[in-house]
Short mmCIF file of C-alpha atoms and ligand atoms in Angstrom, two decimals:
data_model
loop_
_atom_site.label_atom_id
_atom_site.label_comp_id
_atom_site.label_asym_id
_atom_site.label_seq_id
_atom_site.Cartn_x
_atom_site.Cartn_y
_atom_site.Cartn_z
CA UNK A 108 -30.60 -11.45 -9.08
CA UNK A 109 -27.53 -9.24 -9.97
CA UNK A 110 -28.92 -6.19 -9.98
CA UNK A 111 -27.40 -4.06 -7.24
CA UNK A 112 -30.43 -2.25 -5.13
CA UNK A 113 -28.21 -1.03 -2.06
CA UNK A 114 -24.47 0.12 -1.83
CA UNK A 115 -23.85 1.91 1.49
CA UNK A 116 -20.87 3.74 2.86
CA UNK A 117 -19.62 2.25 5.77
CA UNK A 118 -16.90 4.62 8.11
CA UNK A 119 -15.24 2.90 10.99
CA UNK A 120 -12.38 4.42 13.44
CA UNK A 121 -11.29 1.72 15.42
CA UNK A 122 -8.07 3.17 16.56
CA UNK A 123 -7.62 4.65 13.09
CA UNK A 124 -10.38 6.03 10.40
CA UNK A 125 -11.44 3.02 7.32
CA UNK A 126 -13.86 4.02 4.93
CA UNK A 127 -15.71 0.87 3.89
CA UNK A 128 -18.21 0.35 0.33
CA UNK A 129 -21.00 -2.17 1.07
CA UNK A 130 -22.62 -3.05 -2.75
CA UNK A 131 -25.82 -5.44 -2.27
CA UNK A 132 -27.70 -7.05 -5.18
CA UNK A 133 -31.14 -8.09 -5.63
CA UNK A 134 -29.62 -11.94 -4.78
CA UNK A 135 -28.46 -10.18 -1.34
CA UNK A 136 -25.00 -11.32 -1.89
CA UNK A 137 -22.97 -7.73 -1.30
CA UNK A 138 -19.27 -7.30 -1.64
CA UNK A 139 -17.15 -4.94 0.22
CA UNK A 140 -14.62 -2.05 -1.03
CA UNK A 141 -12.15 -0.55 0.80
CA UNK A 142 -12.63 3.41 0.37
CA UNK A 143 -9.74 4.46 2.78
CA UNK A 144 -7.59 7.18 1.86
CA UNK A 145 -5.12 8.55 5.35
CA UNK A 146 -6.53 11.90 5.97
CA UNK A 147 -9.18 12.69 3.46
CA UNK A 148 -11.44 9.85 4.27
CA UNK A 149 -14.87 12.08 3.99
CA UNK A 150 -13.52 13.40 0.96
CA UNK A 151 -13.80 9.66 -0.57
CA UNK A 152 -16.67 8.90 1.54
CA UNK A 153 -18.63 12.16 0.05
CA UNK A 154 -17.07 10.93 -3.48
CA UNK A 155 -19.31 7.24 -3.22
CA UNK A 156 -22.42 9.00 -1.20
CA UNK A 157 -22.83 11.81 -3.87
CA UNK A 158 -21.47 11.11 -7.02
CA UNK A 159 -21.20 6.94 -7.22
CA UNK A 160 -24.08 5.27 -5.72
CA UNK A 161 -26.86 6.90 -6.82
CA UNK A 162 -25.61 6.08 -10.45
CA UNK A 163 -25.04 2.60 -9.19
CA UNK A 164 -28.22 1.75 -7.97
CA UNK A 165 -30.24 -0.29 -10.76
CA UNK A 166 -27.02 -1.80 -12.92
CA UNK A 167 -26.07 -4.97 -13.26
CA UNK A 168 -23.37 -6.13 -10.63
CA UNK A 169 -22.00 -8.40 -13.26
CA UNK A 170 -20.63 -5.71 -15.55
CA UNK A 171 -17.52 -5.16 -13.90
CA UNK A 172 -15.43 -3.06 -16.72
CA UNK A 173 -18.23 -1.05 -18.43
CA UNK A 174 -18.90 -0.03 -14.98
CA UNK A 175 -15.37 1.05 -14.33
CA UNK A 176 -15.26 2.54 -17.32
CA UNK A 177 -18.28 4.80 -16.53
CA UNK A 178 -16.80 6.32 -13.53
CA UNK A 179 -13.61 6.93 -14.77
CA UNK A 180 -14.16 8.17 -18.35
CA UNK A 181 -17.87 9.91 -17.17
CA UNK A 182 -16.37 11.34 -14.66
CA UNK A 183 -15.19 14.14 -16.93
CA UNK A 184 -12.10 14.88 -14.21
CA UNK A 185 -9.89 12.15 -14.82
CA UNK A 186 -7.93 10.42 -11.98
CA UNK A 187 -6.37 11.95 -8.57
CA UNK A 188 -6.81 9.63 -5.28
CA UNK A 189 -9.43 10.41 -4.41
CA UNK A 190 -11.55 9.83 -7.60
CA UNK A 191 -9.38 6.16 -8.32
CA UNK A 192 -10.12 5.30 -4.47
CA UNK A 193 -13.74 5.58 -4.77
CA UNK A 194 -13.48 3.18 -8.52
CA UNK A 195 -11.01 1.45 -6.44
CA UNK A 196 -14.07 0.67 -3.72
CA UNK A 197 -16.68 -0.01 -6.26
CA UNK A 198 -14.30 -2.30 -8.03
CA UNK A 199 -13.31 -4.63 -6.09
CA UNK A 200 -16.59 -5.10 -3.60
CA UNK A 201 -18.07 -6.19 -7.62
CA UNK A 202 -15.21 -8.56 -7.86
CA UNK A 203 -16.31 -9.90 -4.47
CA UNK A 204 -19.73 -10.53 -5.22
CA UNK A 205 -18.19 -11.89 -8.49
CA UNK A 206 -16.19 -14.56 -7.33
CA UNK A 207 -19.21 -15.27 -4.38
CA UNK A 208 -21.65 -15.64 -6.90
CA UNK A 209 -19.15 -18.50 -8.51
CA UNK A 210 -18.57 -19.92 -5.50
CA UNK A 211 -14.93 -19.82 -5.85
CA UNK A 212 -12.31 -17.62 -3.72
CA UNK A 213 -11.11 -14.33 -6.01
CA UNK A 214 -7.20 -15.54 -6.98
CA UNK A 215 -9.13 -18.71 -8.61
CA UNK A 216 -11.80 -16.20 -11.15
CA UNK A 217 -8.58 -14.04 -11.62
CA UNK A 218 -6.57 -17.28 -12.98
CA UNK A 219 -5.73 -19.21 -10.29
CA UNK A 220 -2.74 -19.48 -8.06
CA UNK A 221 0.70 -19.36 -9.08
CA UNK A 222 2.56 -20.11 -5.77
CA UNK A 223 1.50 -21.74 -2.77
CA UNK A 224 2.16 -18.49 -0.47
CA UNK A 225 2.75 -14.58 -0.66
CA UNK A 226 6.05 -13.64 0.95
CA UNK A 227 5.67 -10.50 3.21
CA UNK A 228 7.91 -7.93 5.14
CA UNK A 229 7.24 -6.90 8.66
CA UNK A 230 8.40 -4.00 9.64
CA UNK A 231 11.43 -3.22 12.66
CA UNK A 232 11.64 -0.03 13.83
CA UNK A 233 13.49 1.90 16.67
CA UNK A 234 14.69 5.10 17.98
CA UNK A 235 18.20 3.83 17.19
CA UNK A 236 19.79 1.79 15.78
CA UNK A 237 20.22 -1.36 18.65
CA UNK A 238 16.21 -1.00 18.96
CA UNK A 239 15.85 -1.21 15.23
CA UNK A 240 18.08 -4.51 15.11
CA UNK A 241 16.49 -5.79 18.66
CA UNK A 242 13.02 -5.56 16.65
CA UNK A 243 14.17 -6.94 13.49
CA UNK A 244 15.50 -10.17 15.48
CA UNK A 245 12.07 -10.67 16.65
CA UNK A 246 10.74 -10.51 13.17
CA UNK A 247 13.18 -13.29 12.28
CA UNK A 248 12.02 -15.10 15.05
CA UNK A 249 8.70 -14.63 14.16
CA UNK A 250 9.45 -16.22 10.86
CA UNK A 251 9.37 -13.08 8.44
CA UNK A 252 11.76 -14.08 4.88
CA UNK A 253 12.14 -10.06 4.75
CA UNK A 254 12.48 -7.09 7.27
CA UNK A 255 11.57 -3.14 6.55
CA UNK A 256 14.43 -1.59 8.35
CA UNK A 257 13.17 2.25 10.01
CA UNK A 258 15.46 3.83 12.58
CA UNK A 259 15.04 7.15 14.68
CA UNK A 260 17.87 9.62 13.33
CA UNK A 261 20.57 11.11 15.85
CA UNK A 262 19.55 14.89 16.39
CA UNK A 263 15.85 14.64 14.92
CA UNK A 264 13.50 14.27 17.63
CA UNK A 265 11.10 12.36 15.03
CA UNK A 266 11.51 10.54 11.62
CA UNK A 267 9.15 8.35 9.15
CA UNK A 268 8.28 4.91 9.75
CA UNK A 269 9.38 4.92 13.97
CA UNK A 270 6.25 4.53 15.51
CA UNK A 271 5.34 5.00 19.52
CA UNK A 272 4.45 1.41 19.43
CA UNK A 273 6.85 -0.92 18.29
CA UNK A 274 4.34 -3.21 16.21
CA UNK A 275 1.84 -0.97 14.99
CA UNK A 276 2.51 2.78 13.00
CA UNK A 277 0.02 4.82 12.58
CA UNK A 278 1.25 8.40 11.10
CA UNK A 279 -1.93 9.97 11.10
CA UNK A 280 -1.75 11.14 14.55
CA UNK A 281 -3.25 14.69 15.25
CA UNK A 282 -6.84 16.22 13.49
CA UNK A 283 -4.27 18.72 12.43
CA UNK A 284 -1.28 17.77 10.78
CA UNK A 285 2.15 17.71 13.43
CA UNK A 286 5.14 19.31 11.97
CA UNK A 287 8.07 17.29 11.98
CA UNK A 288 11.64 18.42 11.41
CA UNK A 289 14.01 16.56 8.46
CA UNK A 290 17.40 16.90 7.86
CA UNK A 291 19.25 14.86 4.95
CA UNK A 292 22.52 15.29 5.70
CA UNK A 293 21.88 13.49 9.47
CA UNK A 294 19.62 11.07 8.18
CA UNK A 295 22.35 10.10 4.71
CA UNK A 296 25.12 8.09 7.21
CA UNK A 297 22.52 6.74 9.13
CA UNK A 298 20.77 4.09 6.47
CA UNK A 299 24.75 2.52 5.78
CA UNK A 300 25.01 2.02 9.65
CA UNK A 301 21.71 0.38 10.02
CA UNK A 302 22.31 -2.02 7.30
CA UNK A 303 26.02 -2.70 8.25
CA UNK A 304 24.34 -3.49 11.59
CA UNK A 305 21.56 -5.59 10.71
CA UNK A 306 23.52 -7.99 8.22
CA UNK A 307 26.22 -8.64 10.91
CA UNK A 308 23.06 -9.73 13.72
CA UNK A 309 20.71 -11.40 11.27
CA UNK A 310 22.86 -12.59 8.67
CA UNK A 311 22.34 -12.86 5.15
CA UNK A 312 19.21 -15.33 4.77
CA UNK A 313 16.71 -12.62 5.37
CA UNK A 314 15.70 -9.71 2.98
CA UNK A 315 16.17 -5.96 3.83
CA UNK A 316 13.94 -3.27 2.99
CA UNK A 317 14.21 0.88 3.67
CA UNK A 318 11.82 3.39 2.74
CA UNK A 319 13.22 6.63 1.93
CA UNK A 320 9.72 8.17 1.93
CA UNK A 321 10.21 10.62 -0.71
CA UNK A 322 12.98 12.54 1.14
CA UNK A 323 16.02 12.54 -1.22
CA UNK A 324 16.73 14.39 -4.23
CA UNK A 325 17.48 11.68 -7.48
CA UNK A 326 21.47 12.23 -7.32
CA UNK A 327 21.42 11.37 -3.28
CA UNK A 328 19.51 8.75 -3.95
CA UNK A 329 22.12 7.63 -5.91
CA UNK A 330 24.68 8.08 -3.12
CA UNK A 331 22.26 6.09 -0.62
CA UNK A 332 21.94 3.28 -3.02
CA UNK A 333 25.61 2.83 -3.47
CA UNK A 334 26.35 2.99 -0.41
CA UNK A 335 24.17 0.43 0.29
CA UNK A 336 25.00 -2.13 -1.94
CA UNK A 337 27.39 -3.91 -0.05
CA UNK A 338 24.34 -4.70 2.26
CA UNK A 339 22.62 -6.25 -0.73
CA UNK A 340 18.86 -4.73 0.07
CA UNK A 341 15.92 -6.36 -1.32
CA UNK A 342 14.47 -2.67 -2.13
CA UNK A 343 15.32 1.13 -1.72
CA UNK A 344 11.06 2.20 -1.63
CA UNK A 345 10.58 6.00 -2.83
CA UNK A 346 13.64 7.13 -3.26
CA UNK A 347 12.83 10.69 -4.49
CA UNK A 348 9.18 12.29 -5.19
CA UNK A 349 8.22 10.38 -8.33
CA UNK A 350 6.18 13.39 -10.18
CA UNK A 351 9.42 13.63 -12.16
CA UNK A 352 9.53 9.93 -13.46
CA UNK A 353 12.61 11.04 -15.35
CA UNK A 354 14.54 11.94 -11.78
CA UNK A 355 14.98 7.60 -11.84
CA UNK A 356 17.57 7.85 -14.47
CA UNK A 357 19.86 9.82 -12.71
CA UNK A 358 19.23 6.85 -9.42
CA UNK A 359 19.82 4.51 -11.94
CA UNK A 360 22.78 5.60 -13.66
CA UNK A 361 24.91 5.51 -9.81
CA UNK A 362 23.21 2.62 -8.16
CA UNK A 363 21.94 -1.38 -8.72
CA UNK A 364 20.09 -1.37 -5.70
CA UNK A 365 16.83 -2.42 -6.61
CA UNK A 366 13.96 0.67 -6.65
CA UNK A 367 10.71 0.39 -5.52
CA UNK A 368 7.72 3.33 -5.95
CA UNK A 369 4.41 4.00 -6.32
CA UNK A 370 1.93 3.58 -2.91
CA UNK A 371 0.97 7.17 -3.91
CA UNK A 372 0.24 6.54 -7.64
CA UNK A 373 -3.70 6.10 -8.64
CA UNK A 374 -3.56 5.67 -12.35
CA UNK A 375 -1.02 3.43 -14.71
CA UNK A 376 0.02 6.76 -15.79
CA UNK A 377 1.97 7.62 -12.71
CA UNK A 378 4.06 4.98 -13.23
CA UNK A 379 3.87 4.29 -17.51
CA UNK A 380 8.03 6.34 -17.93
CA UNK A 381 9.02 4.30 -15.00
CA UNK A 382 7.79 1.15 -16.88
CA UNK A 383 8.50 2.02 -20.22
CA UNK A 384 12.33 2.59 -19.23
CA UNK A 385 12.56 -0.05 -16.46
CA UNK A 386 13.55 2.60 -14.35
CA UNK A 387 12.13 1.26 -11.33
CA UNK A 388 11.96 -2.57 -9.80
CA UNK A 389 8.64 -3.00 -7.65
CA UNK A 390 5.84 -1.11 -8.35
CA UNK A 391 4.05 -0.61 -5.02
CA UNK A 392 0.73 1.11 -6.52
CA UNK A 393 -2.09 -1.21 -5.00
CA UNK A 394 -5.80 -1.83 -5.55
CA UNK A 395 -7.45 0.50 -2.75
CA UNK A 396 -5.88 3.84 -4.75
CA UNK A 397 -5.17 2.89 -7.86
CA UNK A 398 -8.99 1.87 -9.40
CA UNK A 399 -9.35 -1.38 -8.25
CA UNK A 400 -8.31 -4.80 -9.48
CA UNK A 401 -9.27 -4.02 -12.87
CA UNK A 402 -6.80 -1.01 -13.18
CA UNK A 403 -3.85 -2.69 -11.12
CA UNK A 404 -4.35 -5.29 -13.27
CA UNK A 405 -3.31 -3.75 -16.28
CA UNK A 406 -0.32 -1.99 -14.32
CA UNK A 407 1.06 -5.25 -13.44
CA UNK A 408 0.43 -6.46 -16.64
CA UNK A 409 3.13 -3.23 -18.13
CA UNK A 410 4.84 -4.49 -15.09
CA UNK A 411 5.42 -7.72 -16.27
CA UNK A 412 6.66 -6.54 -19.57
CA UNK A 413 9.56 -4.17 -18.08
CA UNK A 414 10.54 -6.99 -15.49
CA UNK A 415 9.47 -5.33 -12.66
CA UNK A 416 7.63 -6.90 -10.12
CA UNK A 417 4.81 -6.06 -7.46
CA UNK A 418 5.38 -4.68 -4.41
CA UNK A 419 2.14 -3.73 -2.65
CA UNK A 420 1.53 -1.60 -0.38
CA UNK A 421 0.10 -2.69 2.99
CA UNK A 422 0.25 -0.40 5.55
CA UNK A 423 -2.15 -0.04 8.57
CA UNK A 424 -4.34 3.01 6.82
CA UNK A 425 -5.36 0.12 3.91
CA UNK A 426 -7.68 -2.03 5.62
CA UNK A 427 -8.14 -5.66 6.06
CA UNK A 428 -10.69 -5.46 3.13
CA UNK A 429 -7.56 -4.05 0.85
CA UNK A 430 -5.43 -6.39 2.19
CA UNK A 431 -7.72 -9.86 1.80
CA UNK A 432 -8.40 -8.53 -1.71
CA UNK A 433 -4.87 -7.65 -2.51
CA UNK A 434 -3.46 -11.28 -1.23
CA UNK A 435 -5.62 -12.88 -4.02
CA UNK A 436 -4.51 -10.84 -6.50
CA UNK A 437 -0.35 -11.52 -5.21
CA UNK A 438 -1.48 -15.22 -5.11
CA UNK A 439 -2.67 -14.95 -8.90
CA UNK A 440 -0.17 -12.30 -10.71
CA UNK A 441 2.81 -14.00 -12.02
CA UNK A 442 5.09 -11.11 -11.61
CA UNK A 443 4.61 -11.26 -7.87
CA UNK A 444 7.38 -9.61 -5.84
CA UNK A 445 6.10 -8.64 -2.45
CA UNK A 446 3.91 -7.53 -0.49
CA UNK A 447 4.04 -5.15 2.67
CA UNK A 448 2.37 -6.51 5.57
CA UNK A 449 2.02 -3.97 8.57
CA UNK A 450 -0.48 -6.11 10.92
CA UNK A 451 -3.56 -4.10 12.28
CA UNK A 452 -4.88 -3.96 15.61
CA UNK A 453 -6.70 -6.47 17.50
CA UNK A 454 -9.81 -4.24 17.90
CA UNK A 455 -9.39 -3.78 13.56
CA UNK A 456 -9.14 -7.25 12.70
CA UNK A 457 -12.34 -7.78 14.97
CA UNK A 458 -14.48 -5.08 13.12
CA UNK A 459 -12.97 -7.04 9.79
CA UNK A 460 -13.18 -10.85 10.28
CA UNK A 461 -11.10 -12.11 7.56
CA UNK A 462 -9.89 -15.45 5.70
CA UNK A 463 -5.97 -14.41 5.21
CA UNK A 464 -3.25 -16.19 7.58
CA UNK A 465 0.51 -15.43 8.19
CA UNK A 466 2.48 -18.71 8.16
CA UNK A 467 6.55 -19.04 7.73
CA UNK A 468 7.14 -15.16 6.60
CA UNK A 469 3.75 -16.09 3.99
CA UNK A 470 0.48 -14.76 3.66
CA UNK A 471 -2.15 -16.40 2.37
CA UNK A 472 -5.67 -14.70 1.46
CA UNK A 473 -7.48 -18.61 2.29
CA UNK A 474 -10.29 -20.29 -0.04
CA UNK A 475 -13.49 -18.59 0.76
CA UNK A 476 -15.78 -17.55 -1.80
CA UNK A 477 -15.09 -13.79 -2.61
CA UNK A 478 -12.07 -11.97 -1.34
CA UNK A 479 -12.49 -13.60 2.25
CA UNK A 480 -13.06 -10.45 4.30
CA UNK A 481 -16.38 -9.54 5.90
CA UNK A 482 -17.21 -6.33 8.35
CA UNK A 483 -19.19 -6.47 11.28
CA UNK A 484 -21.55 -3.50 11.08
CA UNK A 485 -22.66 -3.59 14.91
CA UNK A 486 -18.92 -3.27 15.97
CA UNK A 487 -17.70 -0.69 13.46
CA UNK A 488 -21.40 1.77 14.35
CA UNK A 489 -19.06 1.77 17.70
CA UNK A 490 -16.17 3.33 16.79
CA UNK A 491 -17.12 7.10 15.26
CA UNK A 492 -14.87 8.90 12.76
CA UNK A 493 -12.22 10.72 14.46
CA UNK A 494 -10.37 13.40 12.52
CA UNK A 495 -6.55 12.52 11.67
CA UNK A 496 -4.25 14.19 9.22
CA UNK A 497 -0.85 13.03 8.00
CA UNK A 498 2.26 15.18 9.34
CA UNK A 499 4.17 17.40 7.36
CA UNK A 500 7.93 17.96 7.13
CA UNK A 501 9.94 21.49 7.64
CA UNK A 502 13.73 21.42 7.35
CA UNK A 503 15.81 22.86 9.90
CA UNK A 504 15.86 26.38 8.21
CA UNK A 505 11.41 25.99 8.30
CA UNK A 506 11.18 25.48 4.64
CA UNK A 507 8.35 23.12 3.95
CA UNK A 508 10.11 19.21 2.65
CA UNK A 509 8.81 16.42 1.93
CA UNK A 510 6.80 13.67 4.50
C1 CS2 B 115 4.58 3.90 4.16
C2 CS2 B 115 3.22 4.19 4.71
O1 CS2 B 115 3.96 1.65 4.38
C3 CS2 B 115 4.73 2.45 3.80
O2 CS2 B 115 5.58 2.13 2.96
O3 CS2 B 115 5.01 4.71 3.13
O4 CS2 B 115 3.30 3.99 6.09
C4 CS2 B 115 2.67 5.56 4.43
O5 CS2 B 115 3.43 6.51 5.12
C5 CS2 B 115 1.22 5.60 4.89
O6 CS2 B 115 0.51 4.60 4.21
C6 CS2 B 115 0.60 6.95 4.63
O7 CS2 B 115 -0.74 6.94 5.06
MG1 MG B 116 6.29 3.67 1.84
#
């Protein structure tokens, strides 16, 4: 009954590349992994085809952590995204067929709920700043408790986070990756303005977020954050590259505006300094790159320790299967912060039928056995893999930055 005789990978572009894991036992109840990783896709796809499923094929569905534990420590080559995406897929389509095979919806098997709803942020974005507020107003109005705040940058002809359509960002947008143009000293004044703006149109009963993407060095992260904190933000999100976990004292030291960090992490030891030293106050690392449930699990578990609080991330490159899965395990954790909610496309959320519903600014991932997210094979076989890389960034001078 729980052996697993078929695990398939499943790759879908419609209007952007998802990588799906299909596990089937001998019961036929399967369980689905997302296996999407923004611009190296085959490279996780080739990961599960060659090196996962044929050592899947035969165990027992129910052994959830000695499984992990094989493809992590047997892989020999510990960790990298691509490796803890593949774990990542495996892990949580067993945790689907898991919680199926109890009949019960995932958050219940994990330990039940400890709220009634997961609070989300939408995300407002404009060229400028009066389109950035505009959109935020109709994210109020739509009922979001908290706002990502993203606006275009006087001078730059692109930035991160503006997208050519208002509700849905995609920044894999070429086979090749598009070189965009960053400079720090236009972009510093511009985060101040924004904020200044958007508590004086939408007041001071909703929550503002920024994401920094990774641009500034720690001390001008420092500088952002103060200035900032008049505007009370809910979250500065990647401040500075986070290789250098240590760079978050020097934030620290200028600035309580709260940190956040981590989408790019894919092991607990990414983030363990941060932790440790409560350097940081969301940790954004989620299940689809970071090994699954069973490895966030433990990170928010060091999380919980350090008082810091989850912060997933949810863009539109995780897919509805991440996102289904993840809103069980923000219903369950008890350090539960936030969780990023950038909605997919129509022609997306048809290929993944899913359980989760947005109500009053909440998610919430709904009761149906498993993680509550399903793929319809005949619709996905229509939309073939289309090559898409992430940009880069060059500063004015051409030297090669950060994106
Ligand atoms: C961003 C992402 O959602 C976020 O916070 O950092 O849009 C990120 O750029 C993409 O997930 C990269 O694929
Ligand atoms: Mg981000």
């Amino acid at each position: 009954m729980h052996t697993i005789v078929d695990a398939r990978v499943i790759i879908s572009c419609p209007g952007r590349n998802f990588v799906t894991l299909k596990i089937t036992t001998k019961s036929g109840v399967y369980g689905l992994g997302d296996a999407t990783l923004n611009g190296r896709e085959l490279a996780v796809a080739s990961y599960l085809t060659d090196h996962v499923i044929p050592c899947l094929i035969g165990r027992d569905a129910r052994q959830i952590e000695d499984i992990w534990q094989f493809f992590y420590r047997g892989a020999y080559w510990r960790r990298g995204p691509v490796t803890m995406t593949a774990i990542a897929a495996v892990d949580v389509a067993l945790w689907d067929i898991k919680a199926k095979n109890a009949n019960m919806p995932l958050y219940d098997l994990l330990g039940g709920a400890s709220r009634t709803g997961v609070m989300v942020y939408g995300h407002a974005n404009g060229n400028d700043l009066d389109e950035t507020i505009a959109q935020a107003k109709k994210y109020k109005e739509m009922g979001y408790k908290a706002i990502r705040l993203q606006s275009g940058v006087p001078g730059l002809a692109s930035t991160y986070g503006v997208s050519k359509d208002k509700l849905y960002y995609e920044p894999a947008d070429a086979a090749k990756p598009t070189e965009n143009v960053w400079s720090t000293s236009r972009y510093m004044p511009t985060v101040p303005k924004l904020f200044a703006a958007a508590r004086e149109t939408l007041g001071w009963d909703v929550h503002l977020l920024h994401d920094v993407h990774h641009r500034l060095t720690p001390l001008e992260a420092g500088r952002l954050g103060k200035d900032l904190e008049p505007f009370r933000p809910f979250w500065l999100e990647d401040a500075t590259p986070a290789e250098n976990q240590a760079g978050f004292r020097t934030i620290r030291q200028h600035t309580t505006t709260p940190l956040a960090v981590g989408e790019v992490f894919n092991s607990v030891w990414d983030a363990k300094q941060l932790l440790d030293e409560q350097l940081i106050d969301y940790i954004r690392t989620t299940i689809v790159h970071a090994g699954g449930i069973s490895h966030v699990r433990r990170i928010a578990h060091l999380a919980e320790l350090n008082n810091v609080r989850t912060g997933f991330h949810g863009a539109t490159d995780l897919s509805p299967v991440c996102m289904g899965a993840a809103l069980h395990f923000d219903l369950w954790v008890p350090n539960f912060g936030i969780q990023e909610y950038m909605r997919h496309t129509d022609e997306t959320d048809a290929v993944f039928p899913h359980a989760y519903t947005f109500s009053k600014g909440d998610l919430h991932p709904g009761t149906a056995p498993g993680h509550g997210v399903d793929i319809d094979e005949a619709l996905a076989a229509k939309y073939p893999y289309r090559p898409a890389s992430l940009p880069v960034n060059r500063l004015e001078d051409g030297t090669l930055f950060n994106w």
